[in-house]
mmCIF file of C-alpha atoms in Angstrom:
data_model
loop_
_atom_site.group_PDB
_atom_site.id
_atom_site.type_symbol
_atom_site.label_atom_id
_atom_site.label_comp_id
_atom_site.label_asym_id
_atom_site.label_seq_id
_atom_site.Cartn_x
_atom_site.Cartn_y
_atom_site.Cartn_z
ATOM 1 C CA MET A 2 -48.927 -11.956 -50.654
ATOM 2 C CA LYS A 3 -47.190 -8.650 -50.312
ATOM 3 C CA LYS A 4 -43.980 -8.782 -48.272
ATOM 4 C CA GLU A 5 -43.986 -6.420 -45.308
ATOM 5 C CA MET A 6 -41.217 -3.852 -45.209
ATOM 6 C CA SER A 7 -39.251 -3.666 -41.930
ATOM 7 C CA VAL A 8 -38.740 -0.134 -40.705
ATOM 8 C CA SER A 9 -35.522 0.454 -38.729
ATOM 9 C CA THR A 10 -35.590 2.812 -35.749
ATOM 10 C CA PRO A 11 -33.345 5.896 -36.143
ATOM 11 C CA PHE A 12 -30.355 5.683 -33.807
ATOM 12 C CA TRP A 13 -31.310 8.942 -32.028
ATOM 13 C CA ARG A 14 -34.560 7.262 -30.946
ATOM 14 C CA ASP A 15 -33.110 3.849 -30.068
ATOM 15 C CA LYS A 16 -33.400 3.294 -26.280
ATOM 16 C CA ARG A 17 -30.277 1.135 -26.319
ATOM 17 C CA ILE A 18 -28.125 3.788 -27.973
ATOM 18 C CA ILE A 19 -29.498 6.954 -26.304
ATOM 19 C CA PRO A 20 -27.853 6.278 -22.860
ATOM 20 C CA ILE A 21 -24.511 5.580 -24.541
ATOM 21 C CA LEU A 22 -24.753 8.767 -26.588
ATOM 22 C CA LEU A 23 -25.588 10.829 -23.512
ATOM 23 C CA GLN A 24 -22.596 9.415 -21.633
ATOM 24 C CA LEU A 25 -20.273 10.111 -24.571
ATOM 25 C CA ILE A 26 -21.554 13.685 -24.806
ATOM 26 C CA PHE A 27 -21.026 14.175 -21.067
ATOM 27 C CA VAL A 28 -17.463 12.823 -21.251
ATOM 28 C CA PHE A 29 -16.755 15.058 -24.246
ATOM 29 C CA ILE A 30 -18.015 18.156 -22.407
ATOM 30 C CA VAL A 31 -15.934 17.320 -19.307
ATOM 31 C CA ALA A 32 -12.871 16.762 -21.504
ATOM 32 C CA LEU A 33 -13.441 20.141 -23.179
ATOM 33 C CA PHE A 34 -13.619 21.913 -19.810
ATOM 34 C CA GLY A 35 -10.499 20.073 -18.599
ATOM 35 C CA ALA A 36 -8.582 20.896 -21.773
ATOM 36 C CA TYR A 37 -9.622 24.552 -21.531
ATOM 37 C CA PHE A 38 -8.355 24.937 -17.964
ATOM 38 C CA ILE A 39 -5.113 23.025 -18.657
ATOM 39 C CA ILE A 40 -4.325 25.026 -21.810
ATOM 40 C CA ASN A 41 -5.166 28.254 -20.004
ATOM 41 C CA ALA A 42 -2.827 27.315 -17.123
ATOM 42 C CA ILE A 43 -0.012 26.323 -19.516
ATOM 43 C CA ASN A 44 -0.342 29.625 -21.394
ATOM 44 C CA GLY A 45 -0.238 31.492 -18.088
ATOM 45 C CA LEU A 46 2.968 29.697 -17.087
ATOM 46 C CA GLU A 47 4.583 30.428 -20.448
ATOM 47 C CA LYS A 48 3.893 34.139 -19.992
ATOM 48 C CA ILE A 49 5.972 34.144 -16.812
ATOM 49 C CA GLY A 50 8.719 32.049 -18.410
ATOM 50 C CA ILE A 51 7.838 28.577 -17.075
ATOM 51 C CA ALA A 52 7.398 25.812 -19.648
ATOM 52 C CA PHE A 53 5.116 22.866 -18.943
ATOM 53 C CA GLY A 54 6.844 19.482 -18.788
ATOM 54 C CA PHE A 55 8.225 16.731 -16.589
ATOM 55 C CA SER A 56 11.886 17.118 -17.480
ATOM 56 C CA PHE A 57 12.500 18.501 -13.964
ATOM 57 C CA LEU A 58 12.167 14.940 -12.601
ATOM 58 C CA GLY A 59 15.711 14.280 -13.772
ATOM 59 C CA GLN A 60 17.161 17.289 -11.951
ATOM 60 C CA ARG A 61 18.949 17.168 -8.595
ATOM 61 C CA ALA A 62 16.486 17.415 -5.694
ATOM 62 C CA GLY A 63 18.795 18.958 -3.114
ATOM 63 C CA PHE A 64 16.717 18.086 -0.044
ATOM 64 C CA GLY A 65 16.840 15.166 2.348
ATOM 65 C CA ILE A 66 14.225 12.612 3.359
ATOM 66 C CA THR A 67 14.636 11.084 6.812
ATOM 67 C CA ASP A 68 12.292 8.098 6.402
ATOM 68 C CA SER A 69 12.971 6.088 3.244
ATOM 69 C CA LEU A 70 12.423 2.471 2.203
ATOM 70 C CA ILE A 71 15.075 2.755 -0.521
ATOM 71 C CA GLU A 72 18.447 4.445 -0.597
ATOM 72 C CA TYR A 73 18.143 8.188 -1.065
ATOM 73 C CA SER A 74 20.341 11.252 -0.636
ATOM 74 C CA SER A 75 19.952 14.934 -1.395
ATOM 75 C CA SER A 76 22.036 14.477 -4.552
ATOM 76 C CA ASP A 77 19.367 12.210 -6.090
ATOM 77 C CA THR A 78 16.765 13.428 -8.566
ATOM 78 C CA TYR A 79 13.277 14.775 -8.001
ATOM 79 C CA GLY A 80 11.949 11.601 -9.599
ATOM 80 C CA ARG A 81 13.607 9.415 -6.976
ATOM 81 C CA ALA A 82 12.453 11.746 -4.203
ATOM 82 C CA LEU A 83 8.850 11.425 -5.404
ATOM 83 C CA LEU A 84 9.292 7.644 -5.601
ATOM 84 C CA VAL A 85 10.372 7.659 -1.938
ATOM 85 C CA GLY A 86 7.249 9.690 -1.126
ATOM 86 C CA ILE A 87 5.050 7.188 -2.970
ATOM 87 C CA LEU A 88 6.616 4.264 -1.077
ATOM 88 C CA ASN A 89 6.110 6.071 2.242
ATOM 89 C CA THR A 90 2.441 6.602 1.332
ATOM 90 C CA LEU A 91 2.069 2.911 0.471
ATOM 91 C CA LYS A 92 3.790 1.891 3.719
ATOM 92 C CA VAL A 93 1.527 3.873 6.029
ATOM 93 C CA ALA A 94 -1.571 2.978 3.989
ATOM 94 C CA LEU A 95 -0.821 -0.765 3.993
ATOM 95 C CA PHE A 96 -0.122 -1.009 7.721
ATOM 96 C CA GLY A 97 -3.021 1.358 8.431
ATOM 97 C CA ILE A 98 -5.442 -0.901 6.554
ATOM 98 C CA ILE A 99 -4.179 -3.985 8.403
ATOM 99 C CA PHE A 100 -4.388 -2.451 11.885
ATOM 100 C CA ALA A 101 -7.681 -0.641 11.215
ATOM 101 C CA THR A 102 -9.249 -3.906 10.035
ATOM 102 C CA ILE A 103 -8.069 -5.898 13.062
ATOM 103 C CA ILE A 104 -9.136 -3.218 15.578
ATOM 104 C CA GLY A 105 -12.414 -2.591 13.742
ATOM 105 C CA ILE A 106 -13.424 -6.262 13.729
ATOM 106 C CA ILE A 107 -12.612 -6.645 17.422
ATOM 107 C CA ALA A 108 -14.469 -3.433 18.348
ATOM 108 C CA GLY A 109 -17.483 -4.292 16.181
ATOM 109 C CA ILE A 110 -17.883 -7.775 17.644
ATOM 110 C CA SER A 111 -17.237 -6.465 21.167
ATOM 111 C CA ARG A 112 -20.042 -3.941 20.832
ATOM 112 C CA LEU A 113 -22.463 -6.837 20.336
ATOM 113 C CA SER A 114 -21.036 -8.751 23.300
ATOM 114 C CA SER A 115 -23.381 -9.918 26.041
ATOM 115 C CA ASN A 116 -20.794 -8.712 28.551
ATOM 116 C CA TRP A 117 -21.972 -5.253 29.664
ATOM 117 C CA LEU A 118 -18.488 -3.876 30.382
ATOM 118 C CA VAL A 119 -16.986 -5.038 27.067
ATOM 119 C CA SER A 120 -19.953 -3.673 25.113
ATOM 120 C CA LYS A 121 -19.862 -0.262 26.838
ATOM 121 C CA LEU A 122 -16.100 0.139 26.516
ATOM 122 C CA SER A 123 -16.337 -0.632 22.814
ATOM 123 C CA SER A 124 -19.189 1.872 22.397
ATOM 124 C CA ILE A 125 -17.236 4.598 24.203
ATOM 125 C CA TYR A 126 -14.154 3.920 22.074
ATOM 126 C CA ILE A 127 -16.157 4.136 18.844
ATOM 127 C CA GLU A 128 -18.114 7.261 19.783
ATOM 128 C CA ILE A 129 -15.061 9.201 20.990
ATOM 129 C CA PHE A 130 -12.713 8.525 18.093
ATOM 130 C CA ARG A 131 -15.364 8.539 15.360
ATOM 131 C CA ASN A 132 -16.651 11.974 16.373
ATOM 132 C CA THR A 133 -13.242 13.634 16.731
ATOM 133 C CA PRO A 134 -11.636 15.175 13.609
ATOM 134 C CA LEU A 135 -8.820 13.087 12.196
ATOM 135 C CA LEU A 136 -6.432 16.049 12.071
ATOM 136 C CA VAL A 137 -7.009 16.732 15.780
ATOM 137 C CA GLN A 138 -6.265 13.096 16.604
ATOM 138 C CA LEU A 139 -3.123 13.291 14.479
ATOM 139 C CA PHE A 140 -1.878 16.325 16.417
ATOM 140 C CA ILE A 141 -2.667 14.650 19.760
ATOM 141 C CA TRP A 142 -0.735 11.483 18.874
ATOM 142 C CA TYR A 143 2.216 13.492 17.569
ATOM 143 C CA TYR A 144 2.563 16.460 19.921
ATOM 144 C CA ALA A 145 0.921 15.181 23.123
ATOM 145 C CA VAL A 146 2.043 11.545 23.066
ATOM 146 C CA LEU A 147 5.064 10.706 20.915
ATOM 147 C CA LEU A 148 7.046 13.937 21.280
ATOM 148 C CA GLN A 149 6.585 13.706 25.068
ATOM 149 C CA LEU A 150 8.525 10.444 25.270
ATOM 150 C CA PRO A 151 11.942 10.591 27.014
ATOM 151 C CA LEU A 152 14.931 12.224 25.338
ATOM 152 C CA ILE A 153 17.461 9.795 23.899
ATOM 153 C CA ASP A 154 20.060 11.068 26.407
ATOM 154 C CA ASP A 155 17.767 10.120 29.295
ATOM 155 C CA VAL A 156 17.172 6.540 28.135
ATOM 156 C CA LYS A 157 19.477 4.047 29.818
ATOM 157 C CA THR A 158 18.129 0.621 28.999
ATOM 158 C CA SER A 159 19.062 -2.629 27.320
ATOM 159 C CA SER A 160 15.458 -3.476 26.433
ATOM 160 C CA SER A 161 14.560 -4.783 22.982
ATOM 161 C CA PHE A 162 12.044 -1.934 22.617
ATOM 162 C CA ILE A 163 13.377 1.592 23.107
ATOM 163 C CA PHE A 164 10.923 4.494 23.391
ATOM 164 C CA THR A 165 12.248 8.015 22.795
ATOM 165 C CA ASN A 166 10.919 11.238 21.303
ATOM 166 C CA ARG A 167 12.981 10.409 18.208
ATOM 167 C CA GLY A 168 10.940 7.295 17.616
ATOM 168 C CA VAL A 169 10.449 3.747 18.790
ATOM 169 C CA ALA A 170 13.273 1.291 18.088
ATOM 170 C CA ILE A 171 12.121 -2.324 17.745
ATOM 171 C CA PRO A 172 13.817 -5.654 16.921
ATOM 172 C CA TRP A 173 13.781 -6.456 13.216
ATOM 173 C CA PHE A 174 14.619 -9.230 10.799
ATOM 174 C CA GLN A 175 18.047 -9.456 9.211
ATOM 175 C CA GLN A 176 18.966 -11.635 6.247
ATOM 176 C CA ASN A 177 21.538 -14.380 6.598
ATOM 177 C CA SER A 178 23.253 -16.771 4.189
ATOM 178 C CA GLY A 179 20.293 -19.182 4.224
ATOM 179 C CA SER A 180 17.480 -16.674 3.633
ATOM 180 C CA LEU A 181 17.322 -17.224 -0.139
ATOM 181 C CA VAL A 182 17.185 -21.024 0.194
ATOM 182 C CA TRP A 183 14.484 -20.704 2.852
ATOM 183 C CA THR A 184 12.418 -18.447 0.588
ATOM 184 C CA ILE A 185 12.634 -20.814 -2.392
ATOM 185 C CA LEU A 186 11.817 -23.949 -0.380
ATOM 186 C CA LEU A 187 8.929 -22.265 1.452
ATOM 187 C CA LEU A 188 7.421 -21.099 -1.851
ATOM 188 C CA ILE A 189 7.648 -24.672 -3.150
ATOM 189 C CA GLY A 190 6.044 -25.895 0.093
ATOM 190 C CA ILE A 191 3.158 -23.429 -0.222
ATOM 191 C CA ILE A 192 2.518 -24.480 -3.836
ATOM 192 C CA LEU A 193 2.564 -28.168 -2.830
ATOM 193 C CA SER A 194 0.288 -27.362 0.107
ATOM 194 C CA VAL A 195 -2.340 -25.822 -2.182
ATOM 195 C CA ILE A 196 -2.099 -28.753 -4.609
ATOM 196 C CA MET A 197 -2.411 -31.354 -1.831
ATOM 197 C CA TRP A 198 -5.335 -29.506 -0.265
ATOM 198 C CA ARG A 199 -7.213 -29.382 -3.589
ATOM 199 C CA VAL A 200 -6.511 -33.047 -4.403
ATOM 200 C CA GLN A 201 -7.604 -34.297 -0.995
ATOM 201 C CA LEU A 202 -10.682 -32.074 -0.997
ATOM 202 C CA LYS A 203 -11.722 -33.517 -4.376
ATOM 203 C CA ARG A 204 -11.136 -37.066 -3.085
ATOM 204 C CA GLN A 205 -13.213 -36.274 -0.018
ATOM 205 C CA ILE A 206 -16.107 -35.114 -2.194
ATOM 206 C CA ASP A 207 -15.818 -38.074 -4.596
ATOM 207 C CA LEU A 208 -15.428 -40.779 -1.914
ATOM 208 C CA GLY A 209 -17.857 -39.281 0.568
ATOM 209 C CA LYS A 210 -15.511 -39.742 3.492
ATOM 210 C CA ARG A 211 -12.993 -37.523 5.292
ATOM 211 C CA THR A 212 -9.536 -37.343 3.724
ATOM 212 C CA TYR A 213 -8.272 -34.479 5.951
ATOM 213 C CA PRO A 214 -7.238 -31.949 3.237
ATOM 214 C CA PHE A 215 -6.196 -29.360 5.834
ATOM 215 C CA ILE A 216 -3.772 -31.783 7.492
ATOM 216 C CA TRP A 217 -2.269 -32.719 4.122
ATOM 217 C CA GLY A 218 -1.796 -29.041 3.209
ATOM 218 C CA THR A 219 -0.264 -28.204 6.571
ATOM 219 C CA GLY A 220 1.994 -31.250 6.334
ATOM 220 C CA ALA A 221 3.441 -30.007 3.026
ATOM 221 C CA ILE A 222 4.441 -26.694 4.621
ATOM 222 C CA ILE A 223 5.913 -28.448 7.684
ATOM 223 C CA LEU A 224 7.902 -30.718 5.359
ATOM 224 C CA ALA A 225 9.273 -27.659 3.521
ATOM 225 C CA ILE A 226 10.338 -26.134 6.866
ATOM 226 C CA VAL A 227 12.083 -29.340 7.959
ATOM 227 C CA VAL A 228 13.918 -29.639 4.633
ATOM 228 C CA SER A 229 14.962 -25.975 4.867
ATOM 229 C CA LEU A 230 16.372 -26.540 8.354
ATOM 230 C CA ILE A 231 18.315 -29.615 7.208
ATOM 231 C CA VAL A 232 19.717 -27.891 4.106
ATOM 232 C CA THR A 233 20.659 -24.514 5.640
ATOM 233 C CA GLN A 234 21.345 -25.580 9.243
ATOM 234 C CA GLN A 235 20.043 -22.192 10.403
ATOM 235 C CA ALA A 236 16.931 -20.064 10.810
ATOM 236 C CA PRO A 237 15.479 -18.180 7.807
ATOM 237 C CA PHE A 238 16.644 -14.868 9.286
ATOM 238 C CA ASP A 239 18.425 -13.357 12.258
ATOM 239 C CA ILE A 240 16.861 -10.965 14.754
ATOM 240 C CA SER A 241 18.641 -7.614 15.082
ATOM 241 C CA ASN A 242 18.025 -5.893 18.427
ATOM 242 C CA PRO A 243 18.301 -2.098 18.662
ATOM 243 C CA SER A 244 20.748 -0.293 20.903
ATOM 244 C CA ILE A 245 21.698 3.309 21.613
ATOM 245 C CA GLU A 246 25.124 4.485 20.554
ATOM 246 C CA GLY A 247 25.860 8.116 21.294
ATOM 247 C CA ARG A 248 22.833 10.099 20.158
ATOM 248 C CA GLY A 249 21.597 7.560 17.644
ATOM 249 C CA PHE A 250 20.356 3.997 17.196
ATOM 250 C CA THR A 251 22.069 0.945 15.779
ATOM 251 C CA GLY A 252 20.440 -2.346 14.869
ATOM 252 C CA GLY A 253 16.740 -3.125 14.791
ATOM 253 C CA SER A 254 14.323 -0.797 13.033
ATOM 254 C CA LEU A 255 13.416 2.768 13.984
ATOM 255 C CA LEU A 256 9.770 3.839 13.723
ATOM 256 C CA ARG A 257 9.910 7.616 13.559
ATOM 257 C CA PRO A 258 7.305 9.661 15.494
ATOM 258 C CA GLU A 259 5.857 11.149 12.278
ATOM 259 C CA PHE A 260 5.155 7.708 10.849
ATOM 260 C CA LEU A 261 3.822 6.341 14.141
ATOM 261 C CA ALA A 262 1.525 9.322 14.722
ATOM 262 C CA LEU A 263 0.029 9.082 11.231
ATOM 263 C CA LEU A 264 -0.308 5.296 11.473
ATOM 264 C CA LEU A 265 -2.016 5.450 14.893
ATOM 265 C CA ALA A 266 -4.373 8.253 13.850
ATOM 266 C CA LEU A 267 -5.410 6.556 10.599
ATOM 267 C CA SER A 268 -5.789 3.118 12.208
ATOM 268 C CA VAL A 269 -7.814 4.272 15.219
ATOM 269 C CA TYR A 270 -10.023 6.700 13.288
ATOM 270 C CA THR A 271 -10.815 4.301 10.421
ATOM 271 C CA SER A 272 -11.301 1.337 12.775
ATOM 272 C CA THR A 273 -14.327 3.042 14.368
ATOM 273 C CA TYR A 274 -16.129 3.167 11.020
ATOM 274 C CA ILE A 275 -15.129 -0.413 10.226
ATOM 275 C CA ALA A 276 -16.436 -1.455 13.655
ATOM 276 C CA GLU A 277 -19.873 -0.051 12.860
ATOM 277 C CA ILE A 278 -19.832 -1.746 9.450
ATOM 278 C CA VAL A 279 -18.934 -5.065 11.090
ATOM 279 C CA ARG A 280 -21.716 -4.617 13.656
ATOM 280 C CA ALA A 281 -24.247 -3.879 10.905
ATOM 281 C CA GLY A 282 -23.057 -6.883 8.888
ATOM 282 C CA ILE A 283 -23.434 -9.234 11.849
ATOM 283 C CA LEU A 284 -26.905 -7.885 12.636
ATOM 284 C CA GLY A 285 -27.775 -8.362 8.955
ATOM 285 C CA VAL A 286 -27.410 -12.144 9.245
ATOM 286 C CA LYS A 287 -30.787 -13.786 9.777
ATOM 287 C CA GLN A 288 -31.552 -14.686 13.376
ATOM 288 C CA GLY A 289 -32.515 -18.205 12.287
ATOM 289 C CA GLN A 290 -28.886 -18.944 11.443
ATOM 290 C CA LYS A 291 -27.830 -18.213 15.029
ATOM 291 C CA GLU A 292 -30.750 -20.174 16.446
ATOM 292 C CA ALA A 293 -29.872 -23.191 14.282
ATOM 293 C CA ALA A 294 -26.263 -23.059 15.468
ATOM 294 C CA ASN A 295 -27.411 -22.836 19.098
ATOM 295 C CA ALA A 296 -29.727 -25.786 18.529
ATOM 296 C CA LEU A 297 -26.719 -27.816 17.364
ATOM 297 C CA GLY A 298 -24.990 -27.015 20.642
ATOM 298 C CA LEU A 299 -22.291 -24.739 19.195
ATOM 299 C CA LYS A 300 -20.605 -22.310 21.558
ATOM 300 C CA PRO A 301 -21.220 -18.564 20.930
ATOM 301 C CA SER A 302 -17.607 -18.086 19.817
ATOM 302 C CA THR A 303 -17.856 -21.029 17.411
ATOM 303 C CA THR A 304 -21.181 -19.765 16.086
ATOM 304 C CA MET A 305 -19.662 -16.351 15.411
ATOM 305 C CA ARG A 306 -16.540 -17.796 13.764
ATOM 306 C CA LEU A 307 -18.108 -20.520 11.617
ATOM 307 C CA VAL A 308 -21.706 -19.454 11.020
ATOM 308 C CA VAL A 309 -22.377 -15.741 11.486
ATOM 309 C CA PHE A 310 -19.185 -13.950 10.427
ATOM 310 C CA PRO A 311 -18.674 -15.878 7.134
ATOM 311 C CA GLN A 312 -22.166 -14.744 6.101
ATOM 312 C CA ALA A 313 -21.697 -11.211 7.413
ATOM 313 C CA ILE A 314 -18.496 -10.760 5.389
ATOM 314 C CA ARG A 315 -20.616 -10.541 2.223
ATOM 315 C CA ILE A 316 -22.353 -7.485 3.659
ATOM 316 C CA ILE A 317 -19.195 -6.011 5.158
ATOM 317 C CA ILE A 318 -16.801 -5.995 2.170
ATOM 318 C CA PRO A 319 -18.355 -3.234 -0.044
ATOM 319 C CA PRO A 320 -18.577 -0.484 2.631
ATOM 320 C CA VAL A 321 -15.213 -1.493 4.116
ATOM 321 C CA THR A 322 -13.662 -0.963 0.681
ATOM 322 C CA SER A 323 -14.803 2.673 0.833
ATOM 323 C CA GLN A 324 -13.119 3.045 4.227
ATOM 324 C CA TYR A 325 -9.874 1.627 2.830
ATOM 325 C CA LEU A 326 -9.971 4.205 0.034
ATOM 326 C CA ASN A 327 -10.648 6.977 2.557
ATOM 327 C CA LEU A 328 -7.690 5.835 4.668
ATOM 328 C CA ILE A 329 -5.373 5.960 1.648
ATOM 329 C CA LYS A 330 -6.499 9.487 0.774
ATOM 330 C CA ASN A 331 -6.352 10.637 4.409
ATOM 331 C CA SER A 332 -2.682 9.623 4.521
ATOM 332 C CA SER A 333 -2.018 12.967 2.776
ATOM 333 C CA LEU A 334 -2.580 14.609 6.194
ATOM 334 C CA GLY A 335 0.935 13.448 7.030
ATOM 335 C CA VAL A 336 2.107 16.735 5.536
ATOM 336 C CA ALA A 337 0.749 18.460 8.678
ATOM 337 C CA ILE A 338 3.347 16.725 10.887
ATOM 338 C CA ALA A 339 6.176 16.608 8.317
ATOM 339 C CA TYR A 340 5.802 12.923 7.449
ATOM 340 C CA GLN A 341 7.413 12.793 4.013
ATOM 341 C CA GLU A 342 4.801 11.002 1.930
ATOM 342 C CA ILE A 343 3.929 11.907 -1.665
ATOM 343 C CA VAL A 344 2.116 15.163 -0.821
ATOM 344 C CA SER A 345 4.871 16.409 1.479
ATOM 345 C CA VAL A 346 7.664 15.552 -0.984
ATOM 346 C CA GLY A 347 5.632 17.037 -3.837
ATOM 347 C CA LYS A 348 5.079 20.221 -1.850
ATOM 348 C CA THR A 349 8.829 20.591 -1.297
ATOM 349 C CA THR A 350 9.446 19.936 -4.998
ATOM 350 C CA LEU A 351 6.812 22.486 -5.969
ATOM 351 C CA GLY A 352 8.333 25.106 -3.678
ATOM 352 C CA GLN A 353 11.775 24.701 -5.236
ATOM 353 C CA ASN A 354 10.936 24.853 -8.941
ATOM 354 C CA SER A 355 7.327 26.135 -9.163
ATOM 355 C CA ARG A 356 6.134 23.040 -11.067
ATOM 356 C CA SER A 357 2.656 23.322 -9.599
ATOM 357 C CA ILE A 358 0.599 21.763 -12.405
ATOM 358 C CA GLU A 359 3.006 18.876 -12.939
ATOM 359 C CA VAL A 360 3.188 18.051 -9.216
ATOM 360 C CA VAL A 361 -0.592 18.222 -8.811
ATOM 361 C CA LEU A 362 -1.027 15.901 -11.807
ATOM 362 C CA ILE A 363 1.436 13.463 -10.190
ATOM 363 C CA TRP A 364 -0.574 13.593 -6.953
ATOM 364 C CA ILE A 365 -3.797 12.874 -8.822
ATOM 365 C CA ALA A 366 -2.249 10.021 -10.826
ATOM 366 C CA VAL A 367 -0.658 8.384 -7.749
ATOM 367 C CA TYR A 368 -3.786 8.417 -5.563
ATOM 368 C CA LEU A 369 -6.000 7.421 -8.487
ATOM 369 C CA LEU A 370 -3.773 4.450 -9.327
ATOM 370 C CA ILE A 371 -3.460 3.279 -5.704
ATOM 371 C CA ASN A 372 -7.213 3.541 -5.120
ATOM 372 C CA LEU A 373 -8.103 1.774 -8.370
ATOM 373 C CA ILE A 374 -5.773 -1.123 -7.538
ATOM 374 C CA THR A 375 -7.201 -1.324 -3.993
ATOM 375 C CA ALA A 376 -10.770 -1.293 -5.327
ATOM 376 C CA LEU A 377 -9.880 -3.985 -7.894
ATOM 377 C CA ILE A 378 -8.421 -6.280 -5.227
ATOM 378 C CA MET A 379 -11.423 -5.783 -2.940
ATOM 379 C CA ASN A 380 -13.861 -6.379 -5.824
ATOM 380 C CA ILE A 381 -12.139 -9.673 -6.609
ATOM 381 C CA PHE A 382 -12.366 -10.617 -2.928
ATOM 382 C CA ASN A 383 -16.016 -9.550 -2.897
ATOM 383 C CA LYS A 384 -16.843 -11.822 -5.857
ATOM 384 C CA LYS A 385 -15.097 -14.750 -4.177
ATOM 385 C CA ALA A 386 -17.140 -14.189 -1.001
ATOM 386 C CA GLN A 387 -20.509 -13.992 -2.735
ATOM 387 C CA ILE A 388 -22.940 -16.917 -2.742
ATOM 388 C CA VAL A 389 -22.732 -18.814 -6.030
ATOM 389 C CA GLU A 390 -26.266 -19.225 -7.375
ATOM 390 C CA ARG A 391 -27.315 -22.048 -9.615
#
């Protein structure tokens, strides 16, 4: 019997390889266009006597930054100035995400409330702030609200919170001699808490009776706190209250009007979109789930907390991730009110030494890296929240 010859399909006709080839060709074409524009820009700079490179990052900056998480002075380098700008961007983005999420969840659930007043107030809040440009809201918070606060000379108060047009001074934490010991013992307590919770949960599943894993986990943390108190004989930190001395503040922490305005604008604006996402996620849960919870006699608040919202979170996470990324990118609007984040600091750097291409590349790299890390964290959270199928 004659053996049949197998005929292999040419790679340019293989349906598995064709999509990969097309993607590689597309990437190659994009890279060619990018290289062309970059080389053309570099040649243009060389003609006017400016060489491409990042050596300027080691030069003296010569300008000050009022709001900094690390020590900085005008005698520091451009590299350190840009690092301060990156940290300021991360600060406003992190707190913006936290506040926008909290406000958005509350507003989204409130809009579905059976209470007419709560539902209408939530709807009005969402419609007003969602349909107003973010830059307009930023200007309103900065010029019409925060800069209209009393002058520091007019404030005569011993309150823990001091409101002036130079910023809001609030009490803040201050390290003491026992802070390090507290940190170490609390970390050990948290690790033990997780271990105890897992062990007791496994015993509960194996034995078929309640072993109270939550109580065991909480007990481990309480034990760590008690041991920390006995060892250090003091609290983990001291509270520093602000006060006015002359024309400045001492103690506490000062939230400058530029930071507050940007934080409020980003939080309020983004929270309206998160609220609508939360509302859609809750409505996406099957009505039978709510009816079953009602049949068991659960209160509406308990039903929302234990039945509806845990299922809605699977619908909510992907679109909320997009809103987080938008908030991070919108933080660049801080340049409009002189908040010294990465764009503002980069703009000052660019104006002093004409390093336009280098600064723009730094902007792109910083926002790309921050957004990719944010998306990675949210994707991990999204996988954890998904239903595990057998």
